[in-house]
Coordinates of C-alpha atoms in Angstrom, one line a residue:
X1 CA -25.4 -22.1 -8.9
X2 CA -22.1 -24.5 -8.8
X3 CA -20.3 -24.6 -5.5
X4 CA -17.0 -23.1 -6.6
X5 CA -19.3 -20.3 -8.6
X6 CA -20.9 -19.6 -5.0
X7 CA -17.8 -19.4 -3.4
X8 CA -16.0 -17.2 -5.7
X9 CA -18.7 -14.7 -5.6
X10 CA -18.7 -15.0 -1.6
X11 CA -14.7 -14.5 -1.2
X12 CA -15.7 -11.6 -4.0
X13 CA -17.9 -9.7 -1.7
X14 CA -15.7 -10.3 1.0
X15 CA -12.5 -9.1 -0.4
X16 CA -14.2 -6.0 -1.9
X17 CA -15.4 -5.0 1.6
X18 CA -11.9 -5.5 3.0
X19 CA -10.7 -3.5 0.3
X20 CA -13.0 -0.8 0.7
X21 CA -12.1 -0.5 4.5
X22 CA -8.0 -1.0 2.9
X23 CA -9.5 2.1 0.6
X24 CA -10.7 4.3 3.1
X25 CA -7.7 3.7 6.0
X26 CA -5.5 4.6 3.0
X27 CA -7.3 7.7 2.3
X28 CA -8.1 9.0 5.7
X29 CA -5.5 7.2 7.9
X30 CA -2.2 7.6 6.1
X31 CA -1.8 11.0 5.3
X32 CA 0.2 12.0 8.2
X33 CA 1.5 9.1 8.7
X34 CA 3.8 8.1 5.3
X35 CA 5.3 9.8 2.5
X36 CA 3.0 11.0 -0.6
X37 CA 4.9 8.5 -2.3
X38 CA 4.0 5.6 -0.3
X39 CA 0.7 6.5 0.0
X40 CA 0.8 6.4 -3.8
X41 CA 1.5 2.6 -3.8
X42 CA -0.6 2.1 -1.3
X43 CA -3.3 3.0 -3.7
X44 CA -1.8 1.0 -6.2
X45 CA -2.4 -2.0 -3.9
X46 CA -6.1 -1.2 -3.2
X47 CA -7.0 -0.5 -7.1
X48 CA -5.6 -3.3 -8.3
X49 CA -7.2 -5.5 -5.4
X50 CA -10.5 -3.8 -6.3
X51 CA -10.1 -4.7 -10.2
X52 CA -9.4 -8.4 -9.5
X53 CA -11.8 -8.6 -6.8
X54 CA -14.9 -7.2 -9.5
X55 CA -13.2 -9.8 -12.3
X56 CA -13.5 -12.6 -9.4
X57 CA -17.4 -11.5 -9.3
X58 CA -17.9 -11.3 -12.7
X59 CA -16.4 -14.9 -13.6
X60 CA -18.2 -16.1 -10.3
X61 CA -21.6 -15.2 -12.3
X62 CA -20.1 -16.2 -15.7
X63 CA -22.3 -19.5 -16.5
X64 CA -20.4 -20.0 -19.5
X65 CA -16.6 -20.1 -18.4
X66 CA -15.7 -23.5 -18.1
X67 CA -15.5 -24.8 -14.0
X68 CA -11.6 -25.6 -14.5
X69 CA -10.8 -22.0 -16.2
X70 CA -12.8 -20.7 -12.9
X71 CA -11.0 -23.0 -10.4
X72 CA -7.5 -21.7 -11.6
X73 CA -8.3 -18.2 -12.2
X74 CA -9.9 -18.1 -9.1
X75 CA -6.4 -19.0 -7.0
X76 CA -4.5 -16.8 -9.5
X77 CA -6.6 -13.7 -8.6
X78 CA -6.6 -14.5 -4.6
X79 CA -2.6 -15.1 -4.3
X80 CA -2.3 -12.2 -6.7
X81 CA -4.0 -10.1 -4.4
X82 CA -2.1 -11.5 -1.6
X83 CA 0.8 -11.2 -2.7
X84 CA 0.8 -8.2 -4.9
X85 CA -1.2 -5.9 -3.6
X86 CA -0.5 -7.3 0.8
X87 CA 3.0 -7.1 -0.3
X88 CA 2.7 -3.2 -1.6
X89 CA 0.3 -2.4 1.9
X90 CA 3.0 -3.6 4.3
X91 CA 6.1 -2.0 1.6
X92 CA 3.9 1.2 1.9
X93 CA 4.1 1.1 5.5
X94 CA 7.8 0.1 6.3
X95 CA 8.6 3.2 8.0
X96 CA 5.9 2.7 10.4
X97 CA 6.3 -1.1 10.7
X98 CA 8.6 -2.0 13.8
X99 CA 10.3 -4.6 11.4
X100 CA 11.9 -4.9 8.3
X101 CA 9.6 -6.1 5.1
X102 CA 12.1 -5.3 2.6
X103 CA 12.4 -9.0 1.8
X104 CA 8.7 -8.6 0.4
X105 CA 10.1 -6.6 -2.4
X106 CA 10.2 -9.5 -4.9
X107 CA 7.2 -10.8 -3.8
X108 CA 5.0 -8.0 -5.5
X109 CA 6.2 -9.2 -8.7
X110 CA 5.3 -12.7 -8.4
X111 CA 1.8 -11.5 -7.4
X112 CA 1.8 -9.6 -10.9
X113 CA 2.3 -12.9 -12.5
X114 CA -0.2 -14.5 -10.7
X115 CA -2.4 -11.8 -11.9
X116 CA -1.7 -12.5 -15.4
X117 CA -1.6 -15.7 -15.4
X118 CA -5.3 -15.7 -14.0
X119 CA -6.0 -13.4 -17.3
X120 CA -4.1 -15.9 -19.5
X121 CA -5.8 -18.7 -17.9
X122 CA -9.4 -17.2 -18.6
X123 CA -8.5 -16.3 -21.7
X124 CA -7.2 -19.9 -22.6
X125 CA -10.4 -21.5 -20.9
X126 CA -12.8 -19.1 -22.9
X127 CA -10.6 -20.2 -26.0
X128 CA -11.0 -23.6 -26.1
X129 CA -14.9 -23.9 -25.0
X130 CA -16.6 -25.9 -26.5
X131 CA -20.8 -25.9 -25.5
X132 CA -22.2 -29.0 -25.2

């Protein structure tokens, strides 16, 4: 196994823990505390953490995506997940937060991109592969 391979599939296992702990405060934590409709995109954060987290694993085992369609898709999914689904965690929690975080509000879209550019980027790398 390549380095970058092994690392992916480390931050992987890493970042789907932290998102099942995200998960379960969510669930069990944040009831009483916010608004059904925060705690709606709350959960929007965690599933779509969870979804690029299990694609991060996948690719991480995937011997035949190319290493530079790995590399890039690999920081595409983590700053996705930073900043779309931390930005939607911390939006979520605004009236609880004893600061403002509204300035995060354009931030979840540029975490979207990121997100689909990681899909384009696979896509692209899986495209033009050529085995040798």
């Amino acid at each position: 196994m390549d380095k970058l391979s092994k690392n992916m599939m480390v931050t992987a296992s890493i970042l789907a823990a932290v998102t099942i702990a995200i998960g379960a405060f969510g669930a069990h934590g944040l009831k009483q505390l916010v608004s059904s409709e925060s705690l709606t995109t709350f959960e929007t954060g965690v599933r779509y953490q969870m979804y690029h987290v299990l694609a991060l694993l996948v690719i991480g085992l995937g011997g035949m995506i190319p290493q530079a369609a790995k590399k890039w898709v690999f920081r595409f999914f983590v700053f996705g997940i930073l900043f779309f689904s931390g930005s939607i965690y911390l939006l979520a929690l605004q009236e609880q937060l004893p600061f403002s975080v509204s300035f995060l509000g354009p931030i979840t879209p540029i975490g979207g991109l990121l997100f689909i550019l990681g899909w384009l980027r696979l896509g692209y790398g899986l495209l033009t592969f050529k085995r040798g």
